[in-house]
Coordinates of C-alpha atoms in Angstrom, one line a residue:
Chain A
M224 CA 0.0 0.0 0.0
E225 CA 2.8 2.4 1.0
A226 CA 4.7 1.7 -2.2
L227 CA 1.6 2.3 -4.3
I228 CA 0.8 5.7 -2.6
A229 CA 4.5 6.7 -2.9
L230 CA 4.5 5.8 -6.6
S231 CA 1.3 7.8 -7.2
V232 CA 2.7 10.9 -5.4
G233 CA 5.9 10.5 -7.4
L234 CA 4.1 10.1 -10.7
L235 CA 1.8 13.0 -10.1
T236 CA 4.7 15.2 -9.1
A237 CA 6.7 14.2 -12.1
C238 CA 3.8 14.8 -14.5
G239 CA 3.0 18.1 -12.8
I240 CA 6.6 19.4 -13.1
Y241 CA 6.8 18.3 -16.8
L242 CA 3.6 20.2 -17.6
L243 CA 4.7 23.2 -15.5
L244 CA 7.7 23.6 -17.8
R245 CA 5.6 23.7 -21.0
G246 CA 5.3 26.8 -23.0
R247 CA 1.5 27.3 -23.1
T248 CA -0.6 28.4 -20.2
F249 CA -3.1 25.5 -20.4
P250 CA -0.5 22.8 -19.7
V251 CA 1.0 25.0 -17.0
V252 CA -2.4 25.3 -15.3
L253 CA -2.8 21.5 -15.5
G254 CA 0.7 21.1 -14.1
I255 CA -0.1 23.2 -11.1
T256 CA -3.3 21.1 -10.6
L257 CA -1.4 17.8 -10.7
L258 CA 1.2 19.2 -8.3
S259 CA -1.4 20.2 -5.9
Y260 CA -3.0 16.8 -6.1
A261 CA 0.4 15.2 -5.4
V262 CA 0.9 17.5 -2.4
N263 CA -2.6 16.8 -1.1
L264 CA -2.1 13.1 -1.3
F265 CA 1.3 13.4 0.4
L266 CA -0.1 15.5 3.2
F267 CA -2.9 13.1 3.7
V268 CA -0.7 10.0 4.1
M269 CA 1.7 11.9 6.4
G270 CA -0.7 10.8 9.2
R271 CA 0.2 7.2 8.2
L272 CA -2.0 4.8 6.4
S273 CA -4.6 3.0 8.4
I274 CA -7.8 1.2 7.4
G275 CA -11.1 1.1 9.3
V276 CA -10.0 3.1 12.4
P277 CA -11.8 6.3 13.6
A278 CA -10.2 9.7 13.6
I279 CA -11.0 10.3 17.2
L280 CA -9.7 9.1 20.5
E281 CA -11.8 6.6 22.4
P282 CA -11.2 4.9 25.7
N283 CA -10.0 1.3 25.2
R284 CA -8.8 1.8 21.7
A285 CA -5.2 1.6 20.8
D286 CA -5.2 2.6 17.2
Y287 CA -6.8 5.6 15.6
A288 CA -6.2 7.7 12.5
D289 CA -4.5 11.0 12.9
P290 CA -7.1 13.7 12.3
L291 CA -4.6 16.6 11.9
P292 CA -3.4 15.8 8.4
Q293 CA -7.0 15.5 7.3
A294 CA -7.6 19.0 8.6
L295 CA -4.4 20.2 6.9
V296 CA -5.3 18.6 3.6
L297 CA -8.8 20.1 3.7
T298 CA -7.2 23.6 4.1
A299 CA -4.7 22.8 1.3
I300 CA -7.5 21.6 -1.0
V301 CA -9.6 24.7 -0.4
I302 CA -6.6 27.0 -1.0
G303 CA -5.5 25.0 -4.0
F304 CA -9.0 25.0 -5.5
G305 CA -9.2 28.8 -5.2
M306 CA -5.8 29.2 -6.7
T307 CA -6.6 27.0 -9.6
A308 CA -9.7 29.0 -10.4
F309 CA -7.7 32.2 -10.1
V310 CA -4.9 31.0 -12.4
V311 CA -7.4 29.8 -15.0
V312 CA -9.0 33.3 -15.1
L313 CA -5.6 34.9 -15.2
A314 CA -4.6 32.7 -18.1
L315 CA -7.7 33.6 -20.0
R316 CA -7.1 37.3 -19.2
A317 CA -3.5 37.0 -20.5
R318 CA -4.7 35.2 -23.6
A319 CA -7.1 38.2 -24.3
D320 CA -4.6 40.9 -23.4
L321 CA -1.6 39.4 -25.2
G322 CA -3.3 37.8 -28.1
N323 CA -1.7 34.3 -27.6
D324 CA -1.5 31.7 -24.9
H325 CA 2.3 31.5 -24.6
V326 CA 3.6 32.1 -21.1
D327 CA 6.1 34.6 -22.3
G328 CA 3.4 36.6 -24.0
R329 CA 4.7 36.1 -27.5
E330 CA 5.0 33.2 -29.9
P331 CA 8.5 31.8 -29.9
Chain B
M30 CA -2.1 41.5 32.4
T31 CA -5.6 42.8 31.7
D32 CA -7.8 40.9 29.3
L33 CA -7.7 43.6 26.7
G34 CA -4.0 43.8 27.0
N35 CA -3.7 40.2 26.2
H36 CA -5.7 40.6 23.0
V37 CA -3.4 43.2 21.6
V38 CA -1.4 40.3 19.9
I39 CA -4.2 39.5 17.6
A40 CA -5.2 43.1 16.9
P41 CA -2.9 43.6 14.0
I42 CA -4.6 40.7 12.2
L43 CA -8.1 41.5 13.2
V44 CA -8.1 45.2 12.4
P45 CA -7.3 44.7 8.7
L46 CA -9.6 41.6 8.5
L47 CA -12.6 43.6 9.8
T48 CA -11.8 46.7 7.8
G49 CA -11.4 44.5 4.7
T50 CA -14.7 42.7 5.3
L51 CA -16.5 46.0 5.9
L52 CA -15.0 47.2 2.6
V53 CA -16.3 44.1 0.8
L54 CA -19.8 44.9 2.1
L55 CA -19.5 48.5 1.0
R56 CA -18.2 47.7 -2.5
G57 CA -20.8 49.7 -4.3
S58 CA -20.5 52.8 -2.2
A59 CA -18.8 56.1 -3.0
T60 CA -15.0 56.2 -3.3
P61 CA -14.5 58.8 -0.6
L62 CA -16.3 56.6 1.9
R63 CA -14.2 53.6 1.1
R64 CA -11.0 55.6 1.2
T65 CA -11.9 57.0 4.6
I66 CA -12.7 53.6 6.0
S67 CA -9.5 52.1 4.6
M68 CA -7.4 55.0 6.0
L69 CA -9.1 54.7 9.4
G70 CA -8.4 51.0 9.5
I71 CA -4.7 51.7 8.8
Q72 CA -4.6 54.3 11.5
L73 CA -6.2 51.9 13.9
L74 CA -3.6 49.3 12.9
L75 CA -0.9 51.8 13.4
A76 CA -2.1 52.4 17.0
A77 CA -2.4 48.7 17.6
S78 CA 1.1 48.0 16.3
L79 CA 2.5 50.8 18.5
W80 CA 0.8 49.4 21.5
L81 CA 2.1 45.9 20.7
L82 CA 5.6 47.3 20.3
L83 CA 5.5 49.0 23.6
Q84 CA 4.3 45.9 25.3
V85 CA 7.1 43.7 24.0
A86 CA 9.9 46.4 24.1
D87 CA 11.0 45.4 27.6
G88 CA 11.6 41.8 26.5
D89 CA 8.3 40.2 27.3
L90 CA 7.1 37.4 25.0
L91 CA 3.4 37.6 24.5
V92 CA 1.8 34.3 23.7
Y93 CA -1.8 34.3 22.5
Q94 CA -3.6 31.0 22.4
L95 CA -6.4 31.1 19.8
G96 CA -9.6 29.8 21.4
S97 CA -7.5 29.2 24.6
W98 CA -6.3 25.8 23.3
A99 CA -2.9 25.3 24.8
A100 CA 0.2 24.8 22.7
P101 CA 1.3 22.5 21.1
Y102 CA -2.3 21.5 20.1
G103 CA -3.8 24.9 19.7
I104 CA -2.4 27.5 17.3
V105 CA -0.6 30.3 19.0
L106 CA 0.4 33.8 18.0
V107 CA 3.6 34.9 19.5
A108 CA 4.8 38.5 19.7
D109 CA 8.4 39.1 20.5
R110 CA 10.6 42.2 19.7
L111 CA 11.2 41.1 16.2
S112 CA 7.7 40.4 15.1
A113 CA 6.3 43.5 16.8
A114 CA 8.9 45.6 15.0
M115 CA 8.0 44.0 11.6
V116 CA 4.3 44.6 12.2
M117 CA 5.2 48.2 13.1
V118 CA 7.2 48.7 9.9
T119 CA 4.4 47.2 7.9
S120 CA 1.9 49.6 9.4
V121 CA 4.0 52.6 8.7
L122 CA 4.6 51.5 5.2
A123 CA 0.9 50.9 4.7
L124 CA 0.1 54.4 5.9
F125 CA 2.4 55.9 3.3
A126 CA 1.2 53.6 0.5
M127 CA -2.4 54.4 1.3
M128 CA -1.7 58.1 1.4
H129 CA -0.2 57.7 -2.1
A130 CA -3.0 55.5 -3.4
I131 CA -5.9 57.7 -2.4
Q132 CA -4.5 60.4 -4.6
G133 CA -6.2 58.6 -7.5
S134 CA -4.3 55.4 -8.4
D135 CA -6.7 53.3 -6.3
R136 CA -9.5 54.0 -8.8
R137 CA -7.9 52.0 -11.6
G138 CA -9.4 48.8 -10.1
R139 CA -12.5 48.1 -8.2
Q140 CA -11.3 46.2 -5.1
Y141 CA -8.1 47.9 -4.4
H142 CA -8.9 48.8 -0.7
V143 CA -10.2 45.3 0.1
L144 CA -7.0 43.7 -1.3
F145 CA -4.8 46.2 0.5
Q146 CA -6.4 45.3 3.8
F147 CA -6.2 41.6 3.3
L148 CA -2.5 41.9 2.2
L149 CA -1.9 43.7 5.5
M150 CA -3.7 40.9 7.4
G151 CA -1.5 38.2 5.7
L152 CA 1.7 40.2 6.4
N153 CA 0.9 40.7 10.1
G154 CA -0.3 37.2 10.5
A155 CA 2.9 35.8 9.0
F156 CA 4.9 37.9 11.4
L157 CA 3.0 36.9 14.5
T158 CA 2.2 33.3 14.0
G159 CA 3.9 30.6 16.1
D160 CA 2.7 27.7 14.0
L161 CA 4.3 26.4 10.7
F162 CA 1.0 25.5 9.0
N163 CA -0.5 28.8 10.1
L164 CA 2.5 30.5 8.5
F165 CA 1.6 28.8 5.2
V166 CA -2.0 30.0 5.5
F167 CA -1.0 33.6 6.1
F168 CA 1.5 33.3 3.2
E169 CA -1.4 32.3 1.0
I170 CA -3.6 35.1 2.3
L171 CA -0.9 37.7 1.5
L172 CA -0.2 36.1 -1.8
I173 CA -3.8 35.9 -3.0
A174 CA -4.2 39.6 -2.1
S175 CA -0.9 40.4 -3.8
Y176 CA -2.0 38.7 -7.0
G177 CA -4.9 41.0 -7.2
M178 CA -2.9 44.0 -6.3
L179 CA -0.3 43.2 -8.9
L180 CA -3.0 43.1 -11.6
H181 CA -4.5 46.3 -10.3
G182 CA -5.0 48.6 -13.2
G183 CA -4.8 45.9 -15.9
G184 CA -2.9 45.9 -19.1
A185 CA -0.9 43.4 -21.1
A186 CA 2.4 43.9 -19.2
R187 CA 0.7 43.3 -15.9
S188 CA -1.1 40.2 -17.2
K189 CA 2.1 38.7 -18.3
A190 CA 4.1 39.6 -15.2
G191 CA 1.1 38.5 -13.1
L192 CA 1.0 35.1 -14.7
H193 CA 4.7 34.5 -14.0
Y194 CA 4.4 35.7 -10.5
V195 CA 1.3 33.6 -9.7
V196 CA 2.7 30.4 -11.2
V197 CA 6.1 30.8 -9.4
N198 CA 4.4 31.4 -6.1
L199 CA 1.9 28.5 -6.5
V200 CA 4.9 26.1 -7.1
G201 CA 6.5 27.7 -4.0
S202 CA 3.3 27.0 -2.0
S203 CA 3.4 23.3 -3.1
L204 CA 6.9 23.0 -1.9
F205 CA 6.0 24.6 1.4
L206 CA 3.3 21.9 1.8
F207 CA 5.7 19.1 1.0
A208 CA 8.1 20.4 3.6
V209 CA 5.4 20.9 6.2
G210 CA 4.0 17.4 5.5
T211 CA 7.4 15.8 5.9
L212 CA 8.1 17.6 9.2
Y213 CA 4.7 16.6 10.5
G214 CA 5.2 13.0 9.4
V215 CA 8.5 12.7 11.2
L216 CA 8.1 15.0 14.2
G217 CA 4.3 14.9 14.8
T218 CA 3.9 18.6 15.5
L219 CA 3.8 21.9 13.6
N220 CA 4.1 24.3 16.5
M221 CA 7.4 26.0 16.0
A222 CA 8.4 25.8 19.7
D223 CA 7.5 22.2 19.9
L224 CA 9.3 21.5 16.6
A225 CA 12.4 23.1 18.1
L226 CA 12.3 20.7 21.0
R227 CA 11.8 17.6 18.9
V228 CA 14.5 18.5 16.3
A229 CA 16.9 18.9 19.2
A230 CA 16.1 15.4 20.4
L231 CA 16.0 13.8 16.9
P232 CA 17.1 10.2 16.6
P233 CA 19.9 9.8 14.2
E234 CA 18.0 7.7 11.7
E235 CA 15.5 10.5 11.0
V236 CA 18.1 13.3 10.6
G237 CA 18.2 12.9 6.8
L238 CA 14.4 13.3 6.3
V239 CA 14.2 16.4 8.6
R240 CA 17.2 17.9 6.9
A241 CA 15.5 17.5 3.5
A242 CA 12.3 19.1 4.8
A243 CA 14.3 22.0 6.4
L244 CA 16.2 22.7 3.1
L245 CA 12.9 22.5 1.1
L246 CA 11.5 25.1 3.5
F247 CA 14.6 27.2 2.9
V248 CA 13.9 27.0 -0.8
V249 CA 10.4 28.4 -0.3
F250 CA 11.5 31.2 2.0
A251 CA 14.4 32.0 -0.4
L252 CA 11.9 32.3 -3.2
K253 CA 9.8 34.8 -1.2
A254 CA 12.9 36.7 -0.1
A255 CA 14.2 36.8 -3.7
L256 CA 17.5 35.1 -3.0
V257 CA 19.6 34.2 -6.0
P258 CA 18.9 32.1 -8.1
L259 CA 15.2 32.3 -7.1
H260 CA 15.0 36.1 -7.5
L261 CA 14.1 36.1 -11.2
W262 CA 10.3 36.7 -10.6
L263 CA 10.9 39.9 -8.7
P264 CA 12.1 42.5 -11.2
G265 CA 9.4 41.7 -13.7
A266 CA 6.6 41.6 -11.2
Y267 CA 7.6 44.7 -9.2
S268 CA 8.3 46.8 -12.3
A269 CA 5.0 45.9 -13.9
A270 CA 2.9 46.4 -10.8
G271 CA 1.1 49.7 -10.4
P272 CA 2.6 52.2 -8.0
A273 CA -0.3 52.0 -5.6
S274 CA 0.4 48.3 -5.1
V275 CA 4.2 48.1 -5.3
A276 CA 4.8 50.4 -2.4
L277 CA 3.4 47.8 -0.1
F278 CA 5.2 45.0 -2.0
A279 CA 8.5 46.4 -0.7
I280 CA 7.8 44.6 2.6
M281 CA 6.9 41.3 1.0
T282 CA 10.5 40.2 0.5
K283 CA 11.1 40.9 4.1
V284 CA 8.5 38.3 5.0
G285 CA 10.8 35.7 3.4
G286 CA 13.8 37.1 5.3
Y287 CA 11.8 37.1 8.5
S288 CA 10.7 33.5 8.0
I289 CA 14.3 32.4 7.4
L290 CA 15.4 34.2 10.5
R291 CA 12.6 32.8 12.7
V292 CA 12.7 29.2 11.5
Y293 CA 16.4 28.8 11.3
S294 CA 17.1 30.5 14.6
L295 CA 14.3 28.8 16.5
I296 CA 13.9 25.3 15.0
F297 CA 17.2 24.8 13.3
G298 CA 19.3 27.1 15.5
A299 CA 22.4 26.5 17.6
E300 CA 20.6 24.0 19.8
A301 CA 19.4 21.7 17.0
G302 CA 22.0 19.0 17.4
P303 CA 23.1 17.5 14.1
L304 CA 21.0 20.1 12.2
A305 CA 22.4 23.1 14.1
N306 CA 22.8 26.2 11.9
L307 CA 21.7 24.4 8.9
V308 CA 21.4 27.2 6.3
E309 CA 23.9 29.7 7.6
P310 CA 26.7 28.9 5.3
W311 CA 24.3 28.9 2.3
L312 CA 22.8 32.2 3.4
L313 CA 26.1 34.0 3.4
V314 CA 27.2 32.9 0.0
L315 CA 23.7 33.3 -1.6
G316 CA 23.2 36.7 0.0
L317 CA 26.5 38.0 -1.4
L318 CA 25.6 36.6 -4.8
T319 CA 22.2 38.3 -4.6
I320 CA 23.9 41.6 -4.0
V321 CA 26.1 41.1 -7.0
V322 CA 23.3 40.0 -9.3
G323 CA 21.1 42.8 -8.1
T324 CA 23.8 45.4 -8.8
I325 CA 24.2 44.1 -12.4
G326 CA 20.5 44.4 -12.8
V327 CA 20.6 48.0 -11.5
L328 CA 23.3 48.9 -14.0
A329 CA 21.4 47.3 -16.9
S330 CA 18.0 48.7 -16.1
R331 CA 16.5 50.9 -18.8
N332 CA 13.6 52.3 -16.8
L333 CA 13.4 53.6 -13.3
A334 CA 10.8 51.0 -12.0
L335 CA 13.0 48.1 -13.1
L336 CA 16.0 49.8 -11.4
V337 CA 14.2 50.2 -8.1
A338 CA 13.0 46.6 -8.3
H339 CA 16.6 45.5 -8.6
L340 CA 17.4 47.7 -5.6
V341 CA 14.9 45.6 -3.7
V342 CA 16.9 42.5 -4.7
I343 CA 20.1 44.1 -3.4
S344 CA 18.6 45.0 -0.1
S345 CA 17.3 41.5 0.3
G346 CA 20.8 40.2 -0.4
S347 CA 22.3 42.6 2.1
I348 CA 19.8 41.5 4.8
L349 CA 20.4 37.8 4.2
T350 CA 24.1 38.3 4.2
A351 CA 23.9 39.8 7.6
F352 CA 21.6 36.9 8.8
G353 CA 24.0 34.4 7.3
L354 CA 26.8 35.7 9.6
G355 CA 24.6 34.6 12.5
S356 CA 26.1 36.6 15.4
Q357 CA 24.1 38.9 17.5
A358 CA 25.7 42.0 16.0
A359 CA 25.1 40.8 12.5
L360 CA 21.4 39.9 13.1
S361 CA 21.0 43.3 14.7
A362 CA 22.7 45.0 11.8
G363 CA 20.5 43.1 9.3
L364 CA 17.3 44.1 11.1
Y365 CA 18.4 47.7 11.3
Y366 CA 19.1 47.7 7.6
S367 CA 15.9 45.9 6.6
F368 CA 13.5 48.3 8.4
Q369 CA 14.9 51.3 6.6
S370 CA 15.4 49.6 3.2
A371 CA 11.7 48.6 3.1
L372 CA 10.6 52.2 3.6
V373 CA 13.2 53.8 1.3
T374 CA 12.5 51.4 -1.6
A375 CA 8.8 51.9 -1.2
A376 CA 9.3 55.7 -1.4
L377 CA 11.4 55.2 -4.5
F378 CA 8.6 53.3 -6.2
M379 CA 6.2 56.0 -5.3
L380 CA 8.6 58.7 -6.6
T381 CA 9.0 56.7 -9.8
E382 CA 5.3 57.0 -10.4
N383 CA 5.3 60.7 -9.9
V384 CA 8.2 61.2 -12.3
A385 CA 6.6 58.9 -14.9
R386 CA 3.4 60.9 -14.7
T387 CA 5.0 64.3 -15.3
R388 CA 7.0 63.0 -18.2
G389 CA 4.1 61.9 -20.2
A390 CA 4.9 59.4 -23.0
F391 CA 8.5 59.1 -21.8
A392 CA 7.2 57.6 -18.6
D393 CA 10.1 56.3 -16.4
Q394 CA 12.4 55.4 -19.3
L395 CA 16.0 56.4 -18.7
R396 CA 16.4 58.6 -21.7
A397 CA 16.4 62.3 -22.3
G398 CA 12.8 63.6 -22.2
P399 CA 10.9 66.9 -21.7
M400 CA 12.2 69.5 -19.3
L401 CA 10.6 68.9 -15.9
P402 CA 9.1 72.1 -14.4
A403 CA 9.6 70.7 -10.9
A404 CA 13.0 69.1 -11.6
N405 CA 14.5 70.5 -8.4
L406 CA 11.8 69.1 -6.1
L407 CA 11.6 65.7 -7.8
G408 CA 15.3 65.5 -8.2
G409 CA 15.9 66.6 -4.6
L410 CA 13.7 63.8 -3.3
F411 CA 15.4 61.3 -5.7
L412 CA 18.8 62.5 -4.4
V413 CA 17.9 61.9 -0.8
L414 CA 16.3 58.5 -1.4
A415 CA 19.1 57.4 -3.7
L416 CA 21.7 58.3 -1.2
A417 CA 19.8 56.5 1.5
V418 CA 19.5 53.3 -0.6
A419 CA 23.0 53.3 -1.9
G420 CA 24.4 53.8 1.6
V421 CA 26.1 57.2 1.5
P422 CA 26.6 59.1 4.7
P423 CA 24.7 60.7 6.4
L424 CA 21.6 58.7 5.4
S425 CA 20.1 55.6 6.8
G426 CA 21.5 53.0 4.4
F427 CA 25.0 54.1 5.3
I428 CA 24.7 53.2 9.0
G429 CA 23.1 49.9 8.0
K430 CA 25.9 48.9 5.8
V431 CA 28.6 50.0 8.3
L432 CA 26.9 47.9 10.9
I433 CA 26.9 44.9 8.6
I434 CA 30.6 45.3 7.8
Q435 CA 31.4 45.9 11.4
A436 CA 29.6 42.7 12.4
S437 CA 31.7 40.7 9.9
L438 CA 35.1 42.0 11.0
D439 CA 36.0 38.9 13.0
T440 CA 34.7 36.4 10.6
P441 CA 36.7 34.6 7.9
A442 CA 34.3 36.0 5.2
I443 CA 35.3 39.6 6.0
A444 CA 37.3 40.1 2.8
W445 CA 34.4 39.0 0.6
I446 CA 31.8 40.9 2.4
M447 CA 33.8 44.1 2.5
A448 CA 34.7 43.8 -1.2
I449 CA 31.2 43.0 -2.4
V450 CA 29.3 45.4 -0.2
L451 CA 31.6 48.4 -0.8
S452 CA 32.0 47.9 -4.6
T453 CA 28.3 47.3 -5.2
S454 CA 27.5 50.4 -3.2
L455 CA 29.7 52.4 -5.4
L456 CA 28.2 50.8 -8.6
T457 CA 24.7 51.4 -7.3
L458 CA 25.5 55.0 -6.6
M459 CA 26.9 55.4 -10.1
A460 CA 23.8 53.8 -11.7
L461 CA 21.5 56.0 -9.6
A462 CA 23.5 59.1 -10.4
R463 CA 23.3 58.2 -14.1
A464 CA 19.5 57.6 -13.8
G465 CA 19.0 60.9 -11.9
S466 CA 21.0 63.0 -14.3
T467 CA 19.2 61.5 -17.3
L468 CA 15.8 62.0 -15.8
F469 CA 16.2 65.5 -14.3
F470 CA 18.9 67.2 -16.3
K471 CA 19.0 65.8 -19.8
T472 CA 16.3 67.3 -21.9
D473 CA 15.2 66.7 -25.4
T474 CA 13.8 69.9 -27.0
N475 CA 11.5 67.9 -29.3
A476 CA 10.0 66.0 -26.5
G477 CA 7.1 68.3 -25.7
A478 CA 6.1 69.7 -22.4
A479 CA 6.0 67.9 -19.0
T480 CA 3.3 68.5 -16.5
L481 CA 3.6 69.6 -12.9
P482 CA 3.6 66.9 -10.3
N483 CA 0.7 66.7 -7.9
A484 CA 2.1 68.1 -4.6
A485 CA -0.2 65.9 -2.5
N486 CA 1.3 62.8 -4.2
L487 CA 4.8 63.8 -3.1
V488 CA 3.9 64.1 0.6
P489 CA 4.4 60.4 1.4
V490 CA 7.7 60.4 -0.5
A491 CA 8.9 63.4 1.4
A492 CA 7.7 61.9 4.6
V493 CA 9.9 58.8 4.0
A494 CA 12.8 61.0 3.1
V495 CA 12.4 62.8 6.5
I496 CA 12.1 59.4 8.3
S497 CA 15.3 58.3 6.6
L498 CA 17.0 61.2 8.2
L499 CA 15.3 60.7 11.6
Y500 CA 16.4 57.0 11.4
V501 CA 20.0 58.3 11.5
V502 CA 19.3 60.7 14.3
F503 CA 17.7 58.0 16.4
A504 CA 20.1 55.3 15.2
S505 CA 21.2 54.6 18.8
P506 CA 17.8 53.7 20.3
I507 CA 16.8 51.8 17.2
Y508 CA 20.0 49.8 17.1
S509 CA 19.7 49.0 20.8
Y510 CA 16.2 47.7 20.1
T511 CA 17.3 45.6 17.1
E512 CA 20.2 44.3 19.3
A513 CA 17.8 43.3 22.0
A514 CA 15.6 41.6 19.3
A515 CA 18.6 39.7 18.0
A516 CA 19.5 38.6 21.5
Q517 CA 16.0 37.3 22.0
L518 CA 16.2 35.4 18.7
L519 CA 19.5 33.8 19.8
S520 CA 18.0 32.4 23.0
P521 CA 15.2 30.3 21.6
A522 CA 14.8 28.6 25.0
D523 CA 12.9 31.6 26.3
Y524 CA 10.5 31.4 23.3
I525 CA 10.0 27.7 23.7
E526 CA 9.3 28.1 27.4
A527 CA 6.9 31.0 26.9
V528 CA 4.9 29.1 24.2
L529 CA 4.8 25.7 25.9
D530 CA 4.6 26.5 29.5
G531 CA 3.9 30.2 30.0
E532 CA 0.6 31.7 30.8
T533 CA -1.5 28.7 29.9
L534 CA -4.9 30.1 29.9
A535 CA -6.6 26.7 29.6
G536 CA -4.8 25.5 32.6
G537 CA -4.3 21.9 33.7
E538 CA -2.1 20.9 30.8
T539 CA 1.4 20.3 31.8
R540 CA 4.4 19.7 29.6
L541 CA 4.7 16.1 30.7
D542 CA 1.2 15.2 29.7
S543 CA 1.6 16.6 26.2
E544 CA 4.9 14.7 25.7
T545 CA 3.3 11.4 26.3
T546 CA 0.1 12.1 24.4
S547 CA 1.8 13.4 21.3
D548 CA 4.4 10.6 21.4
G549 CA 1.4 8.2 21.2
M550 CA 0.3 9.8 18.0
P551 CA 0.0 7.9 14.8
P552 CA 3.7 8.0 13.8
D553 CA 4.1 5.3 16.4
S554 CA 0.7 3.8 16.4
G555 CA 0.0 0.5 14.8
G556 CA -2.1 -0.3 11.7
H557 CA 0.2 1.0 9.0
D558 CA 2.5 -1.9 8.4

């Protein structure tokens, strides 16, 4: 399970970085999105993987899921969502203002 | 301490938050009303910052537990000498930036005042928080507001610069989260004081992971502070941003510097065992490189806004060089320098806008243009600010640079620091002299007529020039304050004790209990193998 999650985070990050380095704004936006998925997954599993255990402390229970990373990842998702929306609008605005969708504002 | 006195720590965050919220509700109302509310909010913030500064000036550490949840579980705000001083500088800068903006440049976009207040909230929050994830949240708040402010006024150049700025900072935020996640995964806490304790007692097999997270965090802060080679976003963004916004941006690189100072003195400071003084050698080298690269940028700039943006890079490099030396004298010198450089570079940005407006189509390009009717006034202000930023006696930058060099006298790096700081000061001065003489003396008879500057627009610029002089007159009390702030930074034990033990409002929670409970947290719990 750990290996699968680690591979997923790695794959998402690698694809995110590749797309971030592209020249058009749309792949860049996708790259940011993939990177934020990777980081969300990463934050989430930082509380360790556990199956079928509650995220609260109970008497007579030895194992429980750490609720803090879940709270952190929720914050990160909200912020990431807002940022993605903003960067999409900004990319559209740049497309309108500059006349093309290249990140440098002109066709190479 | 009275109840009200206790709440002063959160006041610099609440005041802009409430002012900003009120302004959102009043978004359809008349501009004068919104300006008045925004200005009143800033004056209230100024009063709150002054109050906070007076409370911590005698060395008290104020710990504010949000919702009375005791650290390390609850989020705390901590005000020490350094954070109170940063909040104070931010408020003063905000006052001048707003004085400048309400002369008309705030009307180029609809939500200027709202964004301005939220940017202030993010800045103050970042300076006051004692929790690493909370620092991330306040970073995001100030960044979101700054994205809007950068685009204020619109136009193709701003869209392009804004796109670069936003993407770079989003990647920075992702790296921040990776670092925070790693630290939490290994250490099981995000409270800075608690992190410091746990890093000091780190088992050897986990040193590598924590070191990686710490260096990742350094990359993020270096990006915010515009340290070479992560400074490339700054000149483009700052020179494209409108004058109403960029005056406040001058403090944003200081947030990166502040975070480096806070995290690497508290968590990875001298007490951190195998990770002690983790980034100091990097800081010194990169700081000096930043100064050199910034100077090259200053020499190569073809318009005044770009030139001033490179001056911001230089000042960032100077501050981090001082922080990289690590001694109390050096930190103190760096802080002294950073307070004045934020104000002076902001004033130069505001002056740039005034010059650009009077020159018509020539704007702030460094080439012969129309004869300026107020060349003496504008040129005089430029002279004072340029001397202050380049570090020529008797202005504020001079004392800052002397203090930095003085602090490096006994270190092996003295030859490098002296050579680089002195030669770049000279080159900066030459570039500024060239820019000033082109703008104010060289005239092109075919260039048409220039207009008179608006006197009210020059008031904040002149005020900063006066402050720069006062900063020299009162150098001794200010320096003794920064020295005390540096001493406080270098004894993180007091900070840790104040956060984890001191003034526990909730009561009942002792340090021993929290040790055992958090050691029993999931990193050690079963179910994941």
